[in-house]
Coordinates of C-alpha atoms and ligand atoms in Angstrom, one line a residue:
Chain L
M206 CA 13.3 -62.1 165.4
T207 CA 10.8 -60.1 167.4
I208 CA 11.2 -58.3 170.7
G209 CA 11.1 -60.3 173.9
H210 CA 8.2 -60.3 176.4
E211 CA 9.9 -58.3 179.1
A212 CA 11.1 -55.6 176.7
F213 CA 7.7 -55.4 175.1
T214 CA 6.0 -54.9 178.5
F215 CA 8.4 -52.2 179.5
V216 CA 7.9 -50.3 176.2
R217 CA 4.1 -50.8 176.4
E218 CA 3.9 -49.4 179.9
L219 CA 6.2 -46.5 179.0
V220 CA 4.1 -45.6 176.0
R221 CA 0.9 -45.9 177.9
A222 CA 2.2 -43.8 180.8
E223 CA 3.4 -41.0 178.4
S224 CA 0.7 -41.0 175.8
A225 CA -2.3 -43.0 177.0
I226 CA -1.9 -45.1 173.9
V227 CA -2.2 -48.8 174.4
L228 CA 0.0 -51.2 172.5
E229 CA -2.0 -54.5 172.6
P230 CA -0.2 -57.8 172.7
G231 CA 0.3 -58.7 169.1
K232 CA 1.9 -55.3 168.4
E233 CA 5.4 -56.8 169.1
Y234 CA 6.3 -56.5 165.5
L235 CA 5.3 -52.9 165.3
V236 CA 7.4 -52.1 168.3
E237 CA 10.4 -54.0 167.0
S238 CA 10.3 -52.3 163.6
R239 CA 9.9 -48.8 165.0
L240 CA 12.7 -49.2 167.5
V241 CA 15.3 -50.9 165.3
P242 CA 16.6 -47.5 164.1
L243 CA 16.9 -46.2 167.6
A244 CA 18.7 -49.3 168.8
R245 CA 21.1 -49.0 165.9
Q246 CA 21.8 -45.4 166.5
G247 CA 22.6 -46.2 170.1
G248 CA 25.0 -49.0 169.0
H249 CA 23.0 -51.8 170.5
K250 CA 23.0 -55.3 169.0
D251 CA 19.2 -55.5 169.0
V252 CA 16.1 -53.9 170.3
D253 CA 16.0 -56.1 173.4
A254 CA 19.5 -54.9 174.4
F255 CA 18.5 -51.3 173.7
V256 CA 15.3 -51.6 175.9
A257 CA 17.2 -53.4 178.6
E258 CA 19.6 -50.5 178.9
L259 CA 16.7 -48.1 178.8
S260 CA 14.9 -49.8 181.6
T261 CA 17.9 -49.5 183.9
R262 CA 19.2 -46.1 182.9
R263 CA 15.8 -44.5 182.4
N264 CA 17.3 -41.7 180.4
P265 CA 14.4 -39.2 179.8
A266 CA 15.6 -38.1 176.3
A267 CA 15.9 -41.7 175.1
M268 CA 12.5 -42.6 176.6
R269 CA 10.9 -39.7 174.8
L270 CA 12.4 -40.9 171.5
V271 CA 10.9 -44.3 172.1
V272 CA 7.4 -42.8 172.8
E273 CA 7.6 -40.6 169.8
A274 CA 8.6 -43.5 167.6
L275 CA 5.6 -45.4 168.7
T276 CA 2.9 -42.9 168.7
T277 CA 1.5 -40.7 166.0
N278 CA -0.7 -38.8 168.4
E279 CA 2.1 -37.7 170.7
T280 CA 1.3 -34.2 172.0
S281 CA 1.7 -32.1 175.1
W282 CA 0.7 -28.8 176.7
F283 CA 2.4 -25.8 175.3
R284 CA 4.5 -28.2 173.2
D285 CA 8.1 -26.9 172.8
T286 CA 7.1 -23.7 174.7
D287 CA 8.7 -21.2 172.3
P288 CA 5.8 -21.1 169.7
F289 CA 3.4 -20.2 172.5
T290 CA 5.7 -17.5 173.8
A291 CA 5.9 -16.2 170.2
L292 CA 2.1 -16.2 170.0
R293 CA 1.7 -14.1 173.2
Q294 CA 4.7 -11.7 172.6
T295 CA 4.6 -11.3 168.9
V296 CA 1.8 -12.8 166.8
F297 CA -1.2 -11.9 168.9
P298 CA -0.1 -8.3 169.7
A299 CA 0.5 -7.8 165.9
L300 CA -2.9 -9.1 165.1
A301 CA -4.5 -7.0 167.8
K302 CA -3.3 -3.9 166.0
T303 CA -4.8 -4.8 162.7
R304 CA -8.1 -6.6 163.3
S305 CA -10.7 -3.9 163.8
K306 CA -13.5 -6.4 164.6
R307 CA -11.8 -7.5 167.8
E308 CA -12.0 -11.1 166.7
I309 CA -9.3 -13.5 165.6
R310 CA -9.7 -16.9 164.0
V311 CA -7.3 -19.8 164.8
W312 CA -7.2 -23.3 163.3
A313 CA -5.3 -26.2 165.0
A314 CA -5.1 -28.5 162.0
A315 CA -3.9 -31.7 163.7
C316 CA -5.1 -31.2 167.2
S317 CA -4.7 -34.8 168.5
S318 CA -6.1 -35.1 172.0
G319 CA -6.7 -31.3 172.3
Q320 CA -3.7 -30.0 174.3
E321 CA -2.7 -27.8 171.4
P322 CA -6.0 -25.8 170.8
Y323 CA -6.5 -25.5 174.6
S324 CA -2.9 -24.2 175.0
I325 CA -3.6 -21.7 172.3
L326 CA -6.7 -20.4 174.1
M327 CA -4.9 -20.3 177.4
T328 CA -2.2 -18.2 175.7
A329 CA -4.8 -15.9 174.2
Q330 CA -6.2 -15.3 177.7
D331 CA -2.7 -14.4 178.9
T332 CA -2.2 -11.9 176.2
P333 CA -3.1 -8.4 177.5
E334 CA -3.6 -7.0 174.0
L335 CA -6.4 -9.5 173.4
S336 CA -8.3 -8.8 176.6
G337 CA -12.0 -8.6 175.7
W338 CA -11.4 -10.1 172.2
K339 CA -13.2 -13.1 170.8
V340 CA -11.0 -16.0 169.7
D341 CA -12.8 -18.2 167.2
M342 CA -11.0 -21.6 167.5
L343 CA -11.4 -24.5 165.1
A344 CA -9.6 -27.8 166.0
T345 CA -9.5 -30.7 163.6
D346 CA -7.9 -34.1 163.3
L347 CA -8.2 -37.2 161.2
S348 CA -8.7 -39.5 164.2
L349 CA -12.2 -39.6 165.6
E350 CA -10.9 -41.2 168.8
M351 CA -8.6 -38.3 169.4
L352 CA -11.4 -35.8 168.6
E353 CA -13.6 -37.5 171.2
R354 CA -10.9 -37.3 173.8
A355 CA -10.2 -33.6 172.9
R356 CA -13.9 -32.7 173.2
K357 CA -14.3 -34.4 176.6
G358 CA -11.2 -32.6 177.8
E359 CA -10.4 -35.2 180.4
Y360 CA -6.7 -35.8 181.1
S361 CA -4.9 -38.2 183.3
Q362 CA -2.6 -37.1 186.1
L363 CA 0.4 -38.1 183.9
E364 CA -0.8 -36.0 181.0
V365 CA -1.3 -32.8 183.1
N366 CA 2.1 -33.3 184.6
R367 CA 3.6 -32.8 181.2
G368 CA 4.4 -29.2 180.2
L369 CA 1.6 -27.6 182.1
P370 CA 2.7 -24.9 184.6
A371 CA 1.1 -25.6 188.0
T372 CA -0.6 -22.1 188.0
T373 CA -2.2 -22.9 184.7
L374 CA -3.4 -26.3 186.0
V375 CA -5.2 -24.9 189.0
R376 CA -6.6 -22.1 186.9
H377 CA -8.1 -24.0 183.9
F378 CA -8.8 -27.5 185.3
E379 CA -10.7 -29.3 188.0
R380 CA -10.2 -32.7 189.6
L381 CA -12.1 -35.5 188.1
G382 CA -11.6 -38.9 189.8
L383 CA -7.9 -39.7 189.4
G384 CA -7.5 -37.2 186.6
W385 CA -8.4 -33.7 185.6
R386 CA -11.0 -32.0 183.4
I387 CA -10.5 -28.8 181.4
S388 CA -12.8 -26.0 182.5
P389 CA -16.1 -26.1 180.7
A390 CA -15.7 -22.4 179.8
L391 CA -12.5 -23.2 177.8
A392 CA -13.9 -26.3 176.2
A393 CA -16.9 -24.4 175.0
Q394 CA -14.7 -22.1 173.0
V395 CA -13.4 -24.8 170.7
Q396 CA -15.2 -26.2 167.8
F397 CA -13.9 -29.8 167.1
R398 CA -14.4 -31.3 163.7
Q399 CA -13.0 -34.2 161.7
L400 CA -10.8 -33.1 158.8
N401 CA -8.4 -35.1 156.6
L402 CA -5.6 -32.9 155.5
M403 CA -5.0 -35.1 152.4
R404 CA -8.4 -34.1 151.1
P405 CA -9.7 -30.8 149.7
F406 CA -10.6 -28.5 152.7
P407 CA -14.3 -27.7 153.2
A408 CA -15.4 -24.1 153.1
M409 CA -14.2 -22.6 156.3
G410 CA -13.2 -19.0 155.6
K411 CA -9.8 -17.5 156.4
F412 CA -7.7 -17.9 159.6
D413 CA -5.4 -15.4 161.2
V414 CA -3.3 -18.2 162.8
I415 CA -2.8 -21.8 161.7
F416 CA -1.1 -24.5 163.8
L417 CA 0.0 -27.3 161.5
R418 CA 2.5 -28.9 163.8
N419 CA 4.1 -32.3 163.8
V420 CA 1.9 -33.8 161.2
L421 CA 3.6 -32.9 157.9
I422 CA 6.4 -35.3 158.9
Y423 CA 4.1 -38.2 158.2
F424 CA 3.6 -37.3 154.5
D425 CA 5.6 -37.6 151.4
L426 CA 6.9 -34.5 149.6
A427 CA 4.2 -34.2 147.1
T428 CA 1.5 -34.4 149.8
K429 CA 3.4 -31.9 151.9
R430 CA 3.5 -29.5 149.0
D431 CA -0.2 -29.9 148.2
I432 CA -1.2 -29.3 151.8
L433 CA 1.0 -26.2 152.2
R434 CA -0.5 -24.8 149.0
R435 CA -4.0 -25.3 150.2
V436 CA -3.2 -23.9 153.6
R437 CA -2.2 -20.7 151.9
Q438 CA -5.7 -20.4 150.5
V439 CA -7.3 -20.5 154.0
L440 CA -4.7 -18.2 155.7
A441 CA -5.3 -14.5 155.8
P442 CA -2.7 -12.7 153.5
D443 CA -1.0 -11.3 156.7
G444 CA -1.6 -14.5 158.7
H445 CA 0.8 -16.7 160.6
L446 CA 1.5 -20.4 160.2
F447 CA 3.3 -22.5 162.9
L448 CA 5.0 -25.7 161.9
G449 CA 6.7 -28.4 164.1
A450 CA 10.4 -27.9 165.1
A451 CA 11.4 -30.6 162.5
E452 CA 9.3 -29.2 159.7
M453 CA 9.8 -26.5 157.2
T454 CA 8.5 -25.0 154.0
M455 CA 11.9 -24.5 152.3
G456 CA 12.2 -26.7 149.3
V457 CA 8.6 -27.8 149.7
D458 CA 6.5 -24.8 148.9
D459 CA 8.6 -21.6 148.4
A460 CA 5.6 -19.3 148.5
W461 CA 6.3 -19.2 152.2
E462 CA 9.0 -17.3 154.1
R463 CA 10.3 -18.1 157.5
V464 CA 10.2 -15.1 159.9
P465 CA 11.9 -15.2 163.4
A466 CA 9.4 -14.7 166.3
G467 CA 11.2 -14.7 169.6
R468 CA 13.2 -17.9 170.0
S469 CA 10.8 -19.6 167.5
S470 CA 9.9 -18.8 163.9
V471 CA 6.6 -18.5 162.0
Y472 CA 5.8 -18.9 158.4
R473 CA 4.2 -16.1 156.4
I474 CA 3.1 -15.9 152.8
R475 CA 5.6 -14.0 150.8
E476 CA 4.5 -10.4 149.9
E477 CA 4.6 -11.1 146.2
Q478 CA 2.5 -14.2 146.6
R479 CA -0.2 -12.6 148.6
T480 CA -1.9 -10.9 145.6
C481 CA -2.1 -14.3 143.9
V482 CA -4.2 -15.8 146.6
P483 CA -7.8 -16.0 145.5
Chain A
M124 CA 24.4 -26.4 189.4
R125 CA 23.3 -28.1 192.5
A126 CA 19.8 -29.4 193.6
L127 CA 18.5 -30.4 197.0
I128 CA 16.1 -33.3 197.1
V129 CA 13.9 -33.4 200.2
D130 CA 11.9 -36.6 200.5
D131 CA 11.6 -39.2 203.3
S132 CA 11.8 -42.0 200.9
R133 CA 15.3 -43.0 199.9
A134 CA 13.9 -44.7 196.8
M135 CA 12.3 -41.5 195.7
R136 CA 15.4 -39.4 196.4
R137 CA 17.3 -41.8 194.1
I138 CA 14.7 -41.6 191.3
V139 CA 14.6 -37.9 191.4
G140 CA 18.4 -37.7 191.9
R141 CA 19.1 -39.8 188.8
I142 CA 16.9 -37.6 186.5
L143 CA 18.5 -34.5 187.9
V144 CA 22.1 -35.9 187.4
D145 CA 21.2 -36.6 183.8
A146 CA 20.1 -33.0 183.5
G147 CA 23.5 -31.8 184.7
F148 CA 22.9 -31.3 188.4
E149 CA 24.9 -32.3 191.5
I150 CA 22.7 -33.6 194.3
L151 CA 22.2 -32.8 198.0
E152 CA 19.7 -34.8 200.0
A153 CA 17.6 -34.5 203.1
G154 CA 15.0 -36.8 204.6
D155 CA 12.7 -34.2 206.0
G156 CA 12.1 -30.4 206.1
Q157 CA 14.2 -29.7 209.2
E158 CA 17.1 -31.7 207.9
A159 CA 16.8 -29.7 204.6
L160 CA 16.9 -26.4 206.5
D161 CA 20.1 -27.6 208.2
V162 CA 21.6 -28.7 204.9
L163 CA 20.9 -25.2 203.4
A164 CA 22.3 -23.5 206.5
A165 CA 25.5 -25.5 206.2
Q166 CA 26.0 -24.4 202.5
G167 CA 26.8 -20.8 203.4
G168 CA 26.7 -18.7 200.3
D169 CA 27.0 -21.7 197.9
L170 CA 23.3 -22.5 197.6
P171 CA 21.6 -25.0 195.4
V172 CA 19.6 -23.4 192.6
L173 CA 16.7 -25.9 193.0
A174 CA 14.9 -27.8 195.8
C175 CA 12.5 -30.6 195.0
V176 CA 10.3 -31.0 198.0
D177 CA 7.9 -33.8 199.1
W178 CA 4.9 -32.8 201.1
N179 CA 4.3 -35.5 203.7
M180 CA 7.4 -36.1 205.8
P181 CA 8.2 -36.8 209.4
V182 CA 9.6 -34.0 211.7
M183 CA 8.8 -31.1 209.3
D184 CA 6.6 -31.3 206.2
G185 CA 7.3 -29.8 202.9
L186 CA 4.8 -26.9 203.1
T187 CA 6.4 -25.8 206.4
F188 CA 9.9 -26.1 204.8
I189 CA 8.9 -23.9 201.9
T190 CA 7.4 -21.3 204.2
Q191 CA 10.6 -21.3 206.3
V192 CA 12.8 -20.9 203.2
R193 CA 10.7 -18.0 202.0
K194 CA 11.3 -16.2 205.2
Q195 CA 15.0 -16.1 204.7
V196 CA 16.0 -13.3 202.3
E197 CA 19.4 -14.9 201.6
W198 CA 17.6 -18.0 200.3
R199 CA 15.4 -16.2 197.9
S200 CA 17.4 -17.3 194.9
I201 CA 16.4 -21.0 195.4
T202 CA 13.8 -22.3 193.0
L203 CA 11.3 -24.5 194.9
M204 CA 9.3 -27.3 193.3
M205 CA 6.9 -29.6 195.2
V206 CA 7.2 -33.2 194.1
T207 CA 4.4 -35.0 196.0
T208 CA 1.5 -37.3 195.8
E209 CA -0.7 -34.6 197.3
S210 CA -2.8 -33.8 194.3
E211 CA -5.9 -31.7 195.3
Q212 CA -6.4 -28.4 193.7
D213 CA -6.4 -26.5 197.0
R214 CA -3.0 -28.2 198.0
I215 CA -1.4 -26.9 194.8
V216 CA -2.8 -23.5 195.4
R217 CA -1.5 -23.5 199.0
A218 CA 1.9 -24.6 198.0
L219 CA 2.2 -21.9 195.3
A220 CA 0.9 -19.3 197.7
A221 CA 3.5 -20.3 200.2
G222 CA 6.2 -19.8 197.6
A223 CA 6.6 -22.9 195.5
H224 CA 7.4 -22.1 191.9
E225 CA 6.3 -25.4 190.4
Y226 CA 4.4 -28.5 191.4
L227 CA 4.9 -32.0 190.1
I228 CA 2.5 -34.7 191.1
K229 CA 3.5 -38.3 191.9
P230 CA 3.4 -40.6 190.0
F231 CA 5.4 -38.8 187.3
T232 CA 7.7 -39.9 184.5
G233 CA 11.2 -38.7 184.0
D234 CA 10.1 -36.7 181.0
A235 CA 7.6 -34.8 183.1
L236 CA 10.2 -33.8 185.6
V237 CA 12.5 -32.6 182.8
E238 CA 9.7 -30.6 181.3
K239 CA 9.2 -28.9 184.6
L240 CA 12.8 -28.0 184.8
D241 CA 12.4 -26.5 181.3
L242 CA 9.5 -24.4 182.4
L243 CA 11.6 -23.2 185.3
G244 CA 14.4 -22.3 183.0
L245 CA 16.8 -24.7 184.7
L246 CA 17.7 -26.8 181.7
P247 CA 20.8 -26.2 179.6
T248 CA 19.2 -25.7 176.1
T249 CA 21.0 -28.7 174.7
V250 CA 19.2 -31.1 177.1
G251 CA 15.7 -29.6 176.5
D252 CA 16.0 -30.4 172.8
H253 CA 12.9 -28.9 171.2
S254 CA 11.9 -31.7 168.9
Chain D
M92 CA -19.1 -38.2 189.0
T93 CA -16.4 -35.7 189.7
L94 CA -15.2 -37.0 193.0
Y95 CA -15.8 -40.1 195.1
S96 CA -17.3 -40.1 198.6
A97 CA -15.4 -43.3 199.5
P98 CA -12.8 -45.4 197.7
D99 CA -13.9 -48.5 195.8
Q100 CA -12.0 -51.3 194.1
A101 CA -12.3 -49.7 190.6
L102 CA -10.7 -46.5 191.8
L103 CA -8.0 -48.4 193.7
H104 CA -7.3 -50.5 190.7
A105 CA -7.0 -47.5 188.4
A106 CA -4.6 -45.8 190.9
V107 CA -2.5 -49.0 191.1
E108 CA -2.4 -49.2 187.3
Q109 CA -1.3 -45.6 187.0
V110 CA 1.5 -46.0 189.5
W111 CA 2.8 -49.3 188.2
G112 CA 2.6 -48.2 184.6
S113 CA 4.5 -44.9 185.1
M114 CA 7.0 -45.9 187.9
L115 CA 7.5 -49.6 187.7
F116 CA 6.8 -50.0 183.9
E117 CA 4.6 -53.0 184.6
A118 CA 1.0 -53.8 184.0
A119 CA -1.3 -54.4 186.9
D120 CA -3.7 -56.9 185.4
P121 CA -6.4 -58.3 187.7
W122 CA -5.4 -61.8 189.2
P123 CA -7.4 -64.5 187.4
A124 CA -10.4 -65.6 189.5
D125 CA -9.8 -69.3 189.0
V126 CA -6.2 -69.3 190.3
P127 CA -5.6 -69.3 194.1
A128 CA -3.6 -66.2 195.1
D129 CA -1.1 -67.9 197.3
F130 CA 0.8 -65.9 200.0
E131 CA 3.4 -67.3 202.3
T132 CA 5.4 -64.7 204.1
G133 CA 6.4 -61.3 203.0
L134 CA 5.7 -57.6 203.5
Q135 CA 2.7 -55.6 204.3
A136 CA 2.7 -51.8 203.7
H137 CA 0.0 -49.6 205.2
I138 CA -1.1 -46.0 205.0
E139 CA -3.9 -44.1 206.6
I140 CA -6.4 -41.8 205.0
R141 CA -8.3 -39.3 207.2
G142 CA -11.2 -36.9 206.6
G143 CA -14.6 -37.3 205.0
W144 CA -13.7 -41.0 204.7
N145 CA -11.5 -42.8 207.2
G146 CA -9.5 -45.9 206.9
R147 CA -6.3 -47.5 205.6
L148 CA -4.9 -49.0 202.5
L149 CA -2.9 -52.2 202.7
L150 CA -0.5 -53.7 200.2
T151 CA 0.7 -57.3 200.9
C152 CA 3.0 -59.4 198.8
N153 CA 5.6 -62.1 199.0
S154 CA 9.2 -61.1 199.8
D155 CA 10.6 -61.9 196.4
V156 CA 7.8 -59.8 194.8
A157 CA 8.6 -57.0 197.1
A158 CA 12.3 -57.2 196.1
Q159 CA 11.3 -57.1 192.4
I160 CA 9.0 -54.1 192.9
A161 CA 11.9 -52.3 194.6
A162 CA 14.3 -53.2 191.8
A163 CA 11.8 -52.0 189.2
L164 CA 11.1 -48.7 191.1
L165 CA 14.9 -48.1 191.3
G166 CA 15.6 -49.2 187.7
M167 CA 18.1 -51.8 188.8
G168 CA 19.3 -54.6 186.6
P169 CA 18.5 -58.3 187.3
D170 CA 21.9 -58.9 188.8
E171 CA 21.8 -56.1 191.4
T172 CA 20.2 -56.8 194.8
V173 CA 18.3 -54.3 196.9
D174 CA 18.9 -54.5 200.6
E175 CA 16.0 -55.0 202.9
L176 CA 15.8 -51.4 204.1
D177 CA 15.5 -50.2 200.5
V178 CA 12.8 -52.9 199.8
H179 CA 10.7 -51.7 202.7
D180 CA 11.2 -48.1 201.7
A181 CA 10.4 -48.7 198.0
V182 CA 7.2 -50.7 198.7
G183 CA 6.1 -48.1 201.2
E184 CA 6.6 -45.4 198.6
V185 CA 4.6 -47.3 196.0
L186 CA 1.7 -47.5 198.4
N187 CA 2.2 -43.8 199.4
V188 CA 1.7 -42.8 195.8
V189 CA -1.3 -45.1 195.3
G190 CA -2.7 -43.7 198.6
G191 CA -2.2 -40.1 197.5
S192 CA -3.9 -40.7 194.2
V193 CA -6.9 -42.4 195.8
K194 CA -7.1 -39.7 198.5
G195 CA -7.0 -36.9 195.9
A196 CA -10.0 -38.5 194.1
I197 CA -12.2 -38.4 197.3
D198 CA -14.3 -35.3 198.0
G199 CA -13.6 -33.0 200.9
A200 CA -10.5 -32.1 203.0
M201 CA -8.5 -35.3 203.5
T202 CA -5.1 -36.1 204.9
L203 CA -2.7 -38.9 204.1
G204 CA -0.5 -40.5 206.7
L205 CA 3.0 -41.7 206.3
P206 CA 3.5 -45.2 205.0
G207 CA 4.7 -48.0 207.2
V208 CA 6.0 -51.4 206.2
R209 CA 6.4 -54.6 208.3
A210 CA 7.0 -58.3 207.8
S211 CA 3.8 -60.2 207.6
A212 CA 3.0 -63.9 207.6
S213 CA -0.8 -63.8 207.7
P214 CA -2.4 -64.1 204.3
P215 CA -4.9 -61.3 203.5
S216 CA -8.4 -62.6 202.6
S217 CA -8.7 -62.5 198.9
E218 CA -12.5 -61.8 198.9
E219 CA -11.9 -58.4 200.4
S220 CA -8.9 -57.4 198.5
L221 CA -8.0 -56.4 195.0
V222 CA -5.5 -58.9 193.7
V223 CA -3.3 -57.9 190.8
S224 CA -0.7 -59.8 189.1
W225 CA 3.0 -58.9 189.4
R226 CA 4.9 -60.9 186.7
G227 CA 2.8 -63.9 187.5
S228 CA 2.6 -63.5 191.3
P229 CA -0.2 -62.0 193.4
V230 CA -0.1 -58.6 195.1
H231 CA -3.0 -57.9 197.5
V232 CA -4.3 -54.3 197.8
Q233 CA -7.0 -53.7 200.3
I234 CA -9.3 -50.9 201.4
V235 CA -9.9 -51.1 205.1
P236 CA -12.5 -48.6 206.4
D237 CA -12.3 -47.9 210.2
A238 CA -14.8 -49.9 212.1
E239 CA -18.1 -48.1 213.0
G240 CA -18.0 -46.0 216.1
L241 CA -14.2 -45.8 216.3
Ligands
SAM7 C1 2.1 -36.0 166.5 S1 0.4 -35.5 166.5 C2 0.6 -33.7 166.6 C3 -0.4 -33.1 167.5 C4 -0.2 -31.6 167.7 N1 -0.3 -30.9 166.5 C5 1.2 -31.3 168.3 O1 2.1 -30.8 167.6 O2 1.4 -31.6 169.5 C6 -0.2 -35.8 164.8 C7 -1.7 -35.8 164.6 O3 -2.0 -35.7 163.2 C8 -3.1 -36.5 162.9 N2 -3.1 -36.8 161.5 C9 -2.4 -37.8 160.9 N3 -2.7 -37.8 159.6 C10 -3.7 -36.8 159.4 C11 -4.4 -36.4 158.3 N4 -4.2 -37.0 157.1 N5 -5.3 -35.4 158.4 C12 -5.5 -34.9 159.6 N6 -4.8 -35.2 160.7 C13 -3.9 -36.2 160.6 C14 -3.0 -37.6 163.9 O4 -4.3 -38.2 164.1 C15 -2.4 -37.0 165.1 O5 -3.4 -36.6 166.1

């Protein structure tokens, strides 16, 4: 059995509104299969019943789960807030004390439509310790479509509503038709490139901060382990790695240790492992 | 926690109200800025922590309401968020300068409103699950 | 182009799609050209835009469509009915949000009026309006610039 027309339309419009991803007709099967676990968890008899309740109750938490189940590009400004607070209050100030060249290098390793690298740059601008510093920002993703969107820096009204403080919106964006465009000054600071995390990394030097958020979840254990091992080789020995809230290194690659940073945590290469890094 | 919703559209008050109820708020409503000032005055010391305010309304618009609220020292604790279809950059700047803390542009999704509450520190941490 | 000097149908359609998608959870597909967009009696919502461009937006639809739009906006189940006052209010608010989006995309200092809604029995002309499909029924959305010299 596949999902009914009404339920499919509701889900398609919800996903389009939240993520700008379009589920074409014909994707009914995909929607059905991704939502079955959520419907079961909620004790519904099938996906149609689950969606029918969703469309009348409009519970934001449940709606978000649906969007996340259906998109692999899901992202938002300052996603989860805490990692960015940790950057500004802990990580950037620590780096500012140790980098004599007044330059730091950051890699957003699964940047999706660009909200993550732009949020990192905005955070750097809000960090007094980094005033006058150069932030070298590399942003990569597997999806060329996402990279193109990120490079353009054009976001719909719905996208800028999500997670972006109003003061930040008026400071870093300008109106463009119905939507908004990131300021050219900010866009020019990011280098966007395609990179598949499953393949060996190209030569790119070492980074002080790496964001590898909400992407390891898509890989099996062996792939996760391999990626984390290779990430160690491109992170400065005293660098900082950020993972998604549902991701961790424990039991995957134990050369990492988890260090609290504000209300969030960052991963660092264990002291005894740092010397082994080529 | 209580929230005041100021909007001339009953439908919009219901939509915003439902999201806020889900986030753990009790709701007060007003159909324009003047009515909202009266509602606040009637609360005495037991003020709502949040007001969600439309811009274009009859009798008194949202910008004037915000300006009035900011003139009252005893209302200083109320967090003010514009929820409006007014979406030009200079409107947002004006509302923030008048004392609004946040600005949500219509159309919005429930998630976006919840994220704004999170930015304002008005979500119990269990609701703003950081996944 | 960063901003428009006057609204056109493409801008209007994009605004309608955005509002329907995010608040009504429906698509706003264009009405097929070869099917007559019938209108009997229903509602017409209007809202004024003033500034560098002056005119009104109109939204016209049959009564049952208006009731469905209201139910969708309010997230009501198929068995619940929306009273007439709420239908007017909901349809007016939908046009208000469309109008605000359109206005925000136009260059210069602009103001948006308050929406009004009234019963209407005169069919809008399809040539001048954008007709979109609401669950298989037509909804007319029009841009009406002020007449010259007014
Ligand atoms: C859920 S998004 C996460 C975006 C962002 N890091 C965040 O946390 O908001 C996952 C991203 O990973 C990208 N991705 C998936 N597989 C990948 C791979 N093998 N190599 C690089 N990127 C990949 C997808 O294209 C998508 O943009």
